[in-house]
Short mmCIF file of C-alpha atoms and ligand atoms in Angstrom, two decimals:
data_model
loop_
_atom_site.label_atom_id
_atom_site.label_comp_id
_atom_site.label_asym_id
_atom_site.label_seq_id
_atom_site.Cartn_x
_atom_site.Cartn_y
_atom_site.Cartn_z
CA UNK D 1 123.98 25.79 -79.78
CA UNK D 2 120.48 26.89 -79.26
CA UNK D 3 118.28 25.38 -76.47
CA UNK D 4 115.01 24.85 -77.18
CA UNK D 5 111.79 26.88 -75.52
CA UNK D 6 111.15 24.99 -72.13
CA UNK D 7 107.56 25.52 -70.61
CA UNK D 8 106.80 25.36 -66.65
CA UNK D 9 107.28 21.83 -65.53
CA UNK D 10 104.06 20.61 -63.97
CA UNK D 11 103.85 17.47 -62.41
CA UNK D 12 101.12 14.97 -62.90
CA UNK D 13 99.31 14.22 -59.90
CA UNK D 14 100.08 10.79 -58.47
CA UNK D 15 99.06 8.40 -55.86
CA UNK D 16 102.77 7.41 -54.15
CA UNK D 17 102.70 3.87 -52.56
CA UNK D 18 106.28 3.32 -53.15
CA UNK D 19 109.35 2.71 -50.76
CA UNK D 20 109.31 6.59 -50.26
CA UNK D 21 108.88 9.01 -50.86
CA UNK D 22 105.24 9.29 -49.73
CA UNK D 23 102.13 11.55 -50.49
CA UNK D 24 102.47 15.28 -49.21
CA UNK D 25 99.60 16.71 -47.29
CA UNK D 26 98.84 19.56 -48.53
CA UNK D 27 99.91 21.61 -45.49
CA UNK D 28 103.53 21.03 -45.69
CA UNK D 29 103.26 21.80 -49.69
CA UNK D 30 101.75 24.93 -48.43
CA UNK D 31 104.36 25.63 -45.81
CA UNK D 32 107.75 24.75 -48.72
CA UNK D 33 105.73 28.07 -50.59
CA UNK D 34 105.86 30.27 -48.24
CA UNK D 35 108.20 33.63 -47.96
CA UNK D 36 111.88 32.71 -47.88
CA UNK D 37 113.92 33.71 -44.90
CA UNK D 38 117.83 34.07 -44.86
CA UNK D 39 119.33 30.92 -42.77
CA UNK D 40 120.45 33.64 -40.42
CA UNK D 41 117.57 35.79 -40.03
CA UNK D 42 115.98 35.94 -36.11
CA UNK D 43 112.59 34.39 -36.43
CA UNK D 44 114.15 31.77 -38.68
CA UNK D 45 116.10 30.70 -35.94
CA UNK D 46 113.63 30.51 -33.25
CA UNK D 47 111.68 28.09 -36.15
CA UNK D 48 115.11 26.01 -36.16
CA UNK D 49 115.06 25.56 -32.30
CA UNK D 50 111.25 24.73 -32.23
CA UNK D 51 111.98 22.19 -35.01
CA UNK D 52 114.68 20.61 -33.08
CA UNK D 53 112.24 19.89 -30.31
CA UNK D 54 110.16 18.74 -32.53
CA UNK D 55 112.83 16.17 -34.11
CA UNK D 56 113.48 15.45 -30.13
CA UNK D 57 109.80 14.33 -30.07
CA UNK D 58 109.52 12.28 -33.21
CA UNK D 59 112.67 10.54 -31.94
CA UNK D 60 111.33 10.19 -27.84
CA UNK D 61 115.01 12.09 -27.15
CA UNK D 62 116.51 14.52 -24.69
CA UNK D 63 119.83 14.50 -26.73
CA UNK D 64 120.84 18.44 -27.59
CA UNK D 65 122.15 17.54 -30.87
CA UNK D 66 119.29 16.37 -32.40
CA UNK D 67 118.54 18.70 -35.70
CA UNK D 68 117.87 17.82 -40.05
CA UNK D 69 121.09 17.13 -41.70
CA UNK D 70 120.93 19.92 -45.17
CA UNK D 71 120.61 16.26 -47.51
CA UNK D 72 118.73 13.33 -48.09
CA UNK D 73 119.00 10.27 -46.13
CA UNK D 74 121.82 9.54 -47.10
CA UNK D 75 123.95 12.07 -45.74
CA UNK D 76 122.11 11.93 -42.69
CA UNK D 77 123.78 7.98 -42.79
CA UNK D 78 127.36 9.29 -44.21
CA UNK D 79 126.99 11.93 -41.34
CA UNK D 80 126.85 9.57 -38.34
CA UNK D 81 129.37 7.15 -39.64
CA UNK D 82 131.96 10.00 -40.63
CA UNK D 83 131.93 11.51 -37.46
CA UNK D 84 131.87 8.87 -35.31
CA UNK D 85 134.44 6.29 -37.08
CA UNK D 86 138.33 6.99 -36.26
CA UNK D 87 140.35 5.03 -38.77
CA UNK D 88 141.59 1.63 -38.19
CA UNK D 89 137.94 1.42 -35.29
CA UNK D 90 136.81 -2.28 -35.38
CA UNK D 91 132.70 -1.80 -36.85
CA UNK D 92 130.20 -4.50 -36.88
CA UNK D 93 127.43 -4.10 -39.52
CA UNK D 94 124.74 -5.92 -39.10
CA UNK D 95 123.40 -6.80 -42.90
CA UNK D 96 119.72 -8.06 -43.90
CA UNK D 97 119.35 -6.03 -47.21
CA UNK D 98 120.65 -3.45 -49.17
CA UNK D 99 120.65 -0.64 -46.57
CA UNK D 100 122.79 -2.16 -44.40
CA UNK D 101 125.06 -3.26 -47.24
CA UNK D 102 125.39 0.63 -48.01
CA UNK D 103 126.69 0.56 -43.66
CA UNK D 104 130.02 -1.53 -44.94
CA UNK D 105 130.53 0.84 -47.65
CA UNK D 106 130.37 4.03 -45.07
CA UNK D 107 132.68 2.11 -42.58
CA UNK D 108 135.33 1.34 -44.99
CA UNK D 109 135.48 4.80 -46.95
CA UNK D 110 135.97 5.93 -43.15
CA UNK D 111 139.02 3.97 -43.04
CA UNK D 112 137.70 1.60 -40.50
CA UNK D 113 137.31 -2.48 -40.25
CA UNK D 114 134.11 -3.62 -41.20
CA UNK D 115 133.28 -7.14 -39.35
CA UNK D 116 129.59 -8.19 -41.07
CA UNK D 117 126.83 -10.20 -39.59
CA UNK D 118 124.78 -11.53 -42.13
CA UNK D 119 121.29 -12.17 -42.30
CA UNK D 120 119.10 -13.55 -45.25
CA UNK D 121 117.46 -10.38 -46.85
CA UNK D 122 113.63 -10.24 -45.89
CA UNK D 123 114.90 -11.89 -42.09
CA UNK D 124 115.02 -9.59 -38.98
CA UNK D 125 118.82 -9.18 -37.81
CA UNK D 126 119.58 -12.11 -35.33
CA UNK D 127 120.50 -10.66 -31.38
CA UNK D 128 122.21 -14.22 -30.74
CA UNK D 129 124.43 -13.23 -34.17
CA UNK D 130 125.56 -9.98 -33.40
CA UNK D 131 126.53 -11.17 -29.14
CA UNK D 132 128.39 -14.12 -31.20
CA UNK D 133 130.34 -11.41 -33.30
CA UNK D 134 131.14 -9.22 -30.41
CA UNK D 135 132.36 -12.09 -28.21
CA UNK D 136 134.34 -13.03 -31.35
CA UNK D 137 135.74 -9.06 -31.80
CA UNK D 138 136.05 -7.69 -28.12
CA UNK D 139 137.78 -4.70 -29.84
CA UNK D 140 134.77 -3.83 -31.98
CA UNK D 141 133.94 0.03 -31.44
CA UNK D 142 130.84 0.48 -32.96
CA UNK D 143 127.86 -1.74 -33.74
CA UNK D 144 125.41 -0.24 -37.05
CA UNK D 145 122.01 -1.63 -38.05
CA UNK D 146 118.80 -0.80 -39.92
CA UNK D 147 115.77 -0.59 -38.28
CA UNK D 148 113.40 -0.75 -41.20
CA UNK D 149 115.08 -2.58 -43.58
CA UNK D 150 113.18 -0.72 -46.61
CA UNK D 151 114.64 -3.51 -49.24
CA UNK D 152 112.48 -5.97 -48.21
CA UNK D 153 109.98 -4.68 -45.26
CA UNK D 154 111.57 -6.73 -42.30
CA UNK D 155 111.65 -4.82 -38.67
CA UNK D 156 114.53 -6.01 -36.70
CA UNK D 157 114.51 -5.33 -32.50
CA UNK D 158 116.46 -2.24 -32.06
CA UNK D 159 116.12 -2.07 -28.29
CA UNK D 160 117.65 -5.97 -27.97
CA UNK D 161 120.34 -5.19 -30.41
CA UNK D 162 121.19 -1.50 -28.37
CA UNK D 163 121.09 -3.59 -25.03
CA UNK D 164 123.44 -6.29 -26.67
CA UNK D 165 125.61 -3.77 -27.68
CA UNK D 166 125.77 -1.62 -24.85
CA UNK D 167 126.88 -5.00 -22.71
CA UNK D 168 129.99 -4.90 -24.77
CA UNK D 169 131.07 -1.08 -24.40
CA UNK D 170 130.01 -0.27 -27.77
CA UNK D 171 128.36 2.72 -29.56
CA UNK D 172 125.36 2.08 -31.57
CA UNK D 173 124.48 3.92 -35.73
CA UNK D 174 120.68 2.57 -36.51
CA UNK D 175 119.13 3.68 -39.04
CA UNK D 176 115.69 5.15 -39.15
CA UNK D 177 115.08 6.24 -42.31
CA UNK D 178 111.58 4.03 -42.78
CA UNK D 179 110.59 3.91 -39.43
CA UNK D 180 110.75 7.24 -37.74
CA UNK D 181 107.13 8.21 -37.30
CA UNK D 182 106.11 4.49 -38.85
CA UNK D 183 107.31 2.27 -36.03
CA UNK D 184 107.81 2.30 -32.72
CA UNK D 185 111.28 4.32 -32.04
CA UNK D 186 112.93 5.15 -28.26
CA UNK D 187 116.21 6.61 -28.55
CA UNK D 188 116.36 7.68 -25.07
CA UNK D 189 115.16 4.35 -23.58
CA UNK D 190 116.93 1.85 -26.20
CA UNK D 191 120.18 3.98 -25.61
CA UNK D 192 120.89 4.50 -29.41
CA UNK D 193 123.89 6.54 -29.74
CA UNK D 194 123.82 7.98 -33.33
CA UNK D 195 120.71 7.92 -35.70
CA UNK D 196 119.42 9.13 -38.59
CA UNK D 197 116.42 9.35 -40.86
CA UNK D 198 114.62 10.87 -43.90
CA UNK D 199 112.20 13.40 -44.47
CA UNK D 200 109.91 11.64 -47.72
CA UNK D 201 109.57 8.37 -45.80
CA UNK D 202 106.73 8.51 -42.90
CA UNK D 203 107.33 11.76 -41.90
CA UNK D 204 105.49 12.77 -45.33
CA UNK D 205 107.92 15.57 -46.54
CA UNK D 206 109.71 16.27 -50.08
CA UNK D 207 113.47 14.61 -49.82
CA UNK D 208 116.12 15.97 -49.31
CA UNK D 209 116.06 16.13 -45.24
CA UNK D 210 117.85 13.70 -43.19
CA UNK D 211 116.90 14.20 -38.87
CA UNK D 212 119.39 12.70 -36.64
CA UNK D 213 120.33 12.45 -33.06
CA UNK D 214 123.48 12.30 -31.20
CA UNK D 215 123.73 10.81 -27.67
CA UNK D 216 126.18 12.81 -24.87
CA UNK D 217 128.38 9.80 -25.14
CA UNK D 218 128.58 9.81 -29.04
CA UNK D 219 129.01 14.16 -28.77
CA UNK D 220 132.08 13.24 -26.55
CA UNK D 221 133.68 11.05 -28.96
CA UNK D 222 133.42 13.36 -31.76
CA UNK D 223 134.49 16.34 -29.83
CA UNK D 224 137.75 14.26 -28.71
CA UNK D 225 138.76 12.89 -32.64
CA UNK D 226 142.06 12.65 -32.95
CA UNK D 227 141.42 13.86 -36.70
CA UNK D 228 139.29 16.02 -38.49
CA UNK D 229 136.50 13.34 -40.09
CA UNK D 230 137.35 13.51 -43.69
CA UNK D 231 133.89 15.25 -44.94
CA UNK D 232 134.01 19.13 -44.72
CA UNK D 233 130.65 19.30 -45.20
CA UNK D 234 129.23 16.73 -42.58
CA UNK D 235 131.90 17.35 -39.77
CA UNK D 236 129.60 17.95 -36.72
CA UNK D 237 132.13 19.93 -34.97
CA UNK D 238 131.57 22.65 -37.71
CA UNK D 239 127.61 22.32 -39.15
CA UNK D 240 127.13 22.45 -35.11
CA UNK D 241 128.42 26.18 -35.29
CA UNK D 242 125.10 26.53 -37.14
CA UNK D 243 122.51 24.62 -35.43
CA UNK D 244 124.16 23.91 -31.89
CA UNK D 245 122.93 27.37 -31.39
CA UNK D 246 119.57 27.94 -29.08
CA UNK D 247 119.68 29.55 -25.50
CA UNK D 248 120.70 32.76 -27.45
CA UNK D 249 124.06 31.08 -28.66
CA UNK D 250 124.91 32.89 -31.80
CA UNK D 251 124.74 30.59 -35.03
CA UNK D 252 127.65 30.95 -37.33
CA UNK D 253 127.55 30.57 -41.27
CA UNK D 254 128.23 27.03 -42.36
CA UNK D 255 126.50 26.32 -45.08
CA UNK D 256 122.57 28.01 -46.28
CA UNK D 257 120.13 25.93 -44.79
CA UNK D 258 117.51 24.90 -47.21
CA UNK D 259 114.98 27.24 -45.54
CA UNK D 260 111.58 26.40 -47.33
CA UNK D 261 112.19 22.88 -47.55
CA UNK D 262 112.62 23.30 -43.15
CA UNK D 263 109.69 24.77 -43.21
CA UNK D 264 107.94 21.97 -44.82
CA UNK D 265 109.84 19.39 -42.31
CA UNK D 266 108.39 21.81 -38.81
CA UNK D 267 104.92 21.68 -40.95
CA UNK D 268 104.95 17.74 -41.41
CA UNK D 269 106.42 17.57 -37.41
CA UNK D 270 103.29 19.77 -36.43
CA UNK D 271 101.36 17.36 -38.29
CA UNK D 272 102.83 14.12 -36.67
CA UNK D 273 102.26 15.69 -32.93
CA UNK D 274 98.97 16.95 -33.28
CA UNK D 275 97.82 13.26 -34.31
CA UNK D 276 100.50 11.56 -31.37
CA UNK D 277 103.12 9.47 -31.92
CA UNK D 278 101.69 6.48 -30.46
CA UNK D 279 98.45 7.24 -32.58
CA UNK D 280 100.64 7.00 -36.09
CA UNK D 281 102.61 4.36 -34.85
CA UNK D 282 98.96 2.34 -34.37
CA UNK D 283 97.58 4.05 -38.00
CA UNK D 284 100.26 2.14 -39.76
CA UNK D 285 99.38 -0.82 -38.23
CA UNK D 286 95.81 -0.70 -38.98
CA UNK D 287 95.88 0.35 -42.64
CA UNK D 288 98.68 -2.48 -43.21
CA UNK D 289 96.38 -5.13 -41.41
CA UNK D 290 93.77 -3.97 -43.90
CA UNK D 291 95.52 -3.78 -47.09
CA UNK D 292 97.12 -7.69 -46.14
CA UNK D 293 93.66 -8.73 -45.90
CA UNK D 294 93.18 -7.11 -49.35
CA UNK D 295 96.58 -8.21 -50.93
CA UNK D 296 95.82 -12.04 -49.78
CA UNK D 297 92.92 -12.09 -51.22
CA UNK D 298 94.17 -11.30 -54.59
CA UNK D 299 96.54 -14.44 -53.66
CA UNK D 300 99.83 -12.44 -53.14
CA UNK D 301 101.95 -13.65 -49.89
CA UNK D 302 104.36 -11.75 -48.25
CA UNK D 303 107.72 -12.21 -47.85
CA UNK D 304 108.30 -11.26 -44.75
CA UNK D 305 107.43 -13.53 -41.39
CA UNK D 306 104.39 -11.92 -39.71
CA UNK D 307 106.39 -11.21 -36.91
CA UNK D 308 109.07 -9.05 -38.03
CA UNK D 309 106.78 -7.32 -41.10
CA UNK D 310 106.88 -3.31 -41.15
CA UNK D 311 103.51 -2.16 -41.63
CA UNK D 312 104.67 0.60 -43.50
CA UNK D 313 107.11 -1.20 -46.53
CA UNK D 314 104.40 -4.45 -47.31
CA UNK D 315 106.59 -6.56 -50.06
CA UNK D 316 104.87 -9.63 -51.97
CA UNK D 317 105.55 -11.92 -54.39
CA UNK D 318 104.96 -11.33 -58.28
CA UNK D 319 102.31 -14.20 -59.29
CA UNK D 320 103.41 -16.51 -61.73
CA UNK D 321 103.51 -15.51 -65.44
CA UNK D 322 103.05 -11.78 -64.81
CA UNK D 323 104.88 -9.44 -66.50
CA UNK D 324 105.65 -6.74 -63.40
CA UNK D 325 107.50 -4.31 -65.31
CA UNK D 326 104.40 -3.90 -67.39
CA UNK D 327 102.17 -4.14 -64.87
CA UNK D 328 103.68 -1.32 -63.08
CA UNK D 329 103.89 0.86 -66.23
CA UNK D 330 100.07 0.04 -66.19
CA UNK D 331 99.43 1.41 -62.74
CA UNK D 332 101.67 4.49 -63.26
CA UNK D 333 100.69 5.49 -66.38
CA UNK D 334 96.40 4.54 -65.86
CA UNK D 335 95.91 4.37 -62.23
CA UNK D 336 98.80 6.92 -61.91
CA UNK D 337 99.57 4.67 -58.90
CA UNK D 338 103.04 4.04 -58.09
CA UNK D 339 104.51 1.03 -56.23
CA UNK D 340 108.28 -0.24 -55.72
CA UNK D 341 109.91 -2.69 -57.53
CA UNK D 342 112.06 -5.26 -55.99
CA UNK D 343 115.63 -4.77 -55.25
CA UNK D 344 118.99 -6.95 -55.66
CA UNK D 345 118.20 -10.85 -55.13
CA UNK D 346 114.45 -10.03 -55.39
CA UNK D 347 114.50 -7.77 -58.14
CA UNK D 348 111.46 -9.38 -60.83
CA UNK D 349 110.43 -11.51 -57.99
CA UNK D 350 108.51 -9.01 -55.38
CA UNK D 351 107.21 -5.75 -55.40
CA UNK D 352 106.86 -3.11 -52.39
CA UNK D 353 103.85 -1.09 -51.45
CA UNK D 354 104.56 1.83 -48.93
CA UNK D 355 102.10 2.52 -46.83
CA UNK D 356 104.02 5.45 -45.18
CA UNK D 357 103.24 8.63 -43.19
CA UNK D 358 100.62 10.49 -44.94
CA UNK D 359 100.09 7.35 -47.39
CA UNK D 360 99.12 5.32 -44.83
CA UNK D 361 95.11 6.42 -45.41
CA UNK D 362 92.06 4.52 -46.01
CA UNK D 363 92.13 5.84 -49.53
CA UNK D 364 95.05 4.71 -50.61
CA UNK D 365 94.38 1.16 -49.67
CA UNK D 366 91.44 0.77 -51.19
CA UNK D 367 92.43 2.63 -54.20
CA UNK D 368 95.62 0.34 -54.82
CA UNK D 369 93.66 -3.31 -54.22
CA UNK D 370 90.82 -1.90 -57.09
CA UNK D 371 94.03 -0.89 -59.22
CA UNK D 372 95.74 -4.04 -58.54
CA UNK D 373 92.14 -5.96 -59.02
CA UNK D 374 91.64 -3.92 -62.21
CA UNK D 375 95.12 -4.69 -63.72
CA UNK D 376 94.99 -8.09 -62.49
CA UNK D 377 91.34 -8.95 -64.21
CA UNK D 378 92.69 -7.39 -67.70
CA UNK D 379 95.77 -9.58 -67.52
CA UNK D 380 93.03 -12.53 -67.32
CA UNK D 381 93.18 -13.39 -64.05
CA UNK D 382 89.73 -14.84 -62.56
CA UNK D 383 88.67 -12.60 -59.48
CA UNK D 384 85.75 -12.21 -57.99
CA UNK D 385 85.43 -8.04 -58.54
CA UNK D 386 85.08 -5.85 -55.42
CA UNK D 387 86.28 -8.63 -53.14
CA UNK D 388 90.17 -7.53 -52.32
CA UNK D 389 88.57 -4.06 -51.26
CA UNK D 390 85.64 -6.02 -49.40
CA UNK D 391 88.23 -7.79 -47.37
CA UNK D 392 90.19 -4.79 -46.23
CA UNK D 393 86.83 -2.87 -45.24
CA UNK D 394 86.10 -6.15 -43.23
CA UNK D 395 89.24 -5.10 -41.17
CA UNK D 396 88.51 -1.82 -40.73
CA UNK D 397 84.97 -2.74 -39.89
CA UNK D 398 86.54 -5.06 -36.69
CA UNK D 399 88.77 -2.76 -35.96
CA UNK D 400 86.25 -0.17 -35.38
CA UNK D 401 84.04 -2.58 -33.08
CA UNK D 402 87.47 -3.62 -30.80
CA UNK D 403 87.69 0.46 -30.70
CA UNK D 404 83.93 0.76 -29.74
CA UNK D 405 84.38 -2.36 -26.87
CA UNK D 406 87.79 -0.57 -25.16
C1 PLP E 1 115.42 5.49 -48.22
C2 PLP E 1 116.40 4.90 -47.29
C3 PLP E 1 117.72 5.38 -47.16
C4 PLP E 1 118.29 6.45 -48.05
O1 PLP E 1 117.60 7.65 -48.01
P1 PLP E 1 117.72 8.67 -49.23
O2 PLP E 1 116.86 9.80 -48.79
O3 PLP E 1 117.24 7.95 -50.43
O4 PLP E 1 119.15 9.05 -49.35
C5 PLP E 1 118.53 4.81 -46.21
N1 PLP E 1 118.10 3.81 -45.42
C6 PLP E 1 116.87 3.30 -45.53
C7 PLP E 1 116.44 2.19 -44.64
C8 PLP E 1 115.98 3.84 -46.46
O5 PLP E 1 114.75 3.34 -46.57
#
């Protein structure tokens, strides 16, 4: 067998307004490149504990275990259900797209008893569905939702669903993945128990991270399994040899941290706190408000309720007669743009433009709505040229003058 001659892989630069992940500042590209450290070297180690405050302040949380899980987000999901689920444990999973269809999966490979509260995918999770469910299983254990559901762009109301839970003695798994940084997110204060995220959604970083946070009461539980969770790899009581640590604990070998790309994640964390939490939170708003002024006025409506829409994950309807996989091949390969196609029931029917973490610019809005306007107008669509982009500056323009008046 002879391989052929490869040459250095160089990617094309893109424009990424897709479910995740999202545009790197340069910064944390710069930080991934810098020297490697050994996962047990000193001054690493003081960079782990400083990103684990960090994590604590992206997630508004006291909680000691609180740390990036060596794996995308979904180990960071595997890794809170593993832990936390003792076979034959009554779950609810609350289900309004595919994320939290991936939940039932988790609590059954854990052995436990998955009791599902369905939603219609692009709805927010009901409050008055999940009380019904617990007052219908008293013995449920656990209750697991998605914040963001990224499937569809609908925001259900983590703090109600917490409280509800709470009220019935349960533990609460949310996940965070397209939120954290995008939305607002109180861990401490909504009394989530176990959570996780992802580093390439609005936190801006390559994948392959996955934050998450622990309460005391979901620590205790873990600590007292009556058996080893089945994963080797995720079981807390061991990867917390490594990064429990801090206060001069020593910090055992579990597995080599991914040191670069944890340098990128502190980088992107530096990033998020020198702009303030509550000032991202309001950017995504802002740049979504604009770019829905844009995307109606190409004549695209959403499919999510106003009330319940993530600013960050905007999905719309295909218009009638176009053909989308085409139309996205257009964008990638002339406007290297790229944008999400539709998933499950609305696979072919919607399409999902991120506006996430670093994404979330001025830029990139009005670089998409000319894209879309371009592709649009070449398919033989009748627009009026410039006005999409015209729209979304009128936003911006108000915004600015309600910023000027407060
Ligand atoms: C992206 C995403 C995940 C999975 O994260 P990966 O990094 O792709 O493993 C889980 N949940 C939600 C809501 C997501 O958006």
């Amino acid at each position: 067998m002879t391989a052929s001659i490869a040459k250095t892989f160089y990617p094309p630069h893109r424009v990424l307004m897709g479910p995740g992940p999202s545009d790197v500042p340069s910064r944390v590209l710069d930080a991934i490149s810098r020297p490697t450290l050994g996962h047990l070297d000193p001054v690493f180690a003081d960079m782990m504990e400083e990103l684990k405050g960090l994590l604590r302040y992206a997630f508004n949380t006291r909680n000691a275990v609180t740390f990036p899980v060596s794996g995308p987000g979904s180990v960071g999901m595997e890794t809170c259900f593993v832990n936390l689920i003792n076979p034959g444990e009554k779950v609810i999973v609350c289900r309004n797209g595919v994320f939290g269809g991936r939940m039932i999966e988790n609590v059954e490979r854990c052995g436990g008893i998955a009791v599902v509260v369905e939603d219609a995918w692009g709805k927010a999770v009901d409050p008055n569905k999940l009380a019904d469910a617990l007052k219908a299983h008293p013995d449920t254990r656990i209750v697991a939702f998605v914040q963001a559901e990224t499937s569809t762009g609908a925001l259900s109301d983590a703090k109600t669903l917490c409280e509800i839970a709470r009220r019935h003695g349960c533990l609460t798994i949310v996940d965070a993945v397209t939120s954290l940084g995008g939305s607002p997110l109180m861990v401490d204060e909504w009394g989530i128990d176990a959570i996780y995220s992802g580093s390439q959604k609005c936190l801006s970083c390559p994948p392959g991270l996955s934050p998450v946070s622990f309460s005391d009461a979901a620590v205790a539980k873990i600590k007292a399994r009556p058996k080893k969770a089945q994963s080797w790899f995720m079981d807390l009581n061991l990867v917390l040899g490594y990064w429990g640590g801090g206060g001069g604990a020593p910090r055992t070998y579990h597995h080599t941290a991914p040191t670069n790309s944890l340098y990128g994640l502190h980088e992107s964390l530096v990033i998020l706190q020198e702009e303030g939490l509550e000032k991202a939170w309001a950017r995504h708003t802002r740049n979504h408000l604009a770019f829905r002024a844009g995307l109606e006025n190409l004549g695209l409506n959403f499919l999510v309720d106003e009330a319940h829409r993530l600013p960050q994950l905007n999905s719309v309807f295909i218009p009638q007669g176009v053909d989308e996989k085409a139309l996205r091949k257009t964008l990638l390969d002339e406007h290297r743009l790229e944008i999400g196609a539709g998933l499950g029931d609305f696979a072919g029917k919607v399409w999902r433009f991120g506006l996430m973490g670093h994404s979330s610019r001025i830029e990139n809005v009005v670089y998409c709505l000319n894209a879309l306007e371009a592709v649009f107008t070449a398919g033989g669509m009748k627009l009026e040229r410039g006005a999409a982009v015209a729209a979304a500056h009128q936003i911006y323009a108000a915004q600015a003058q309600t910023e000027i008046a407060s």
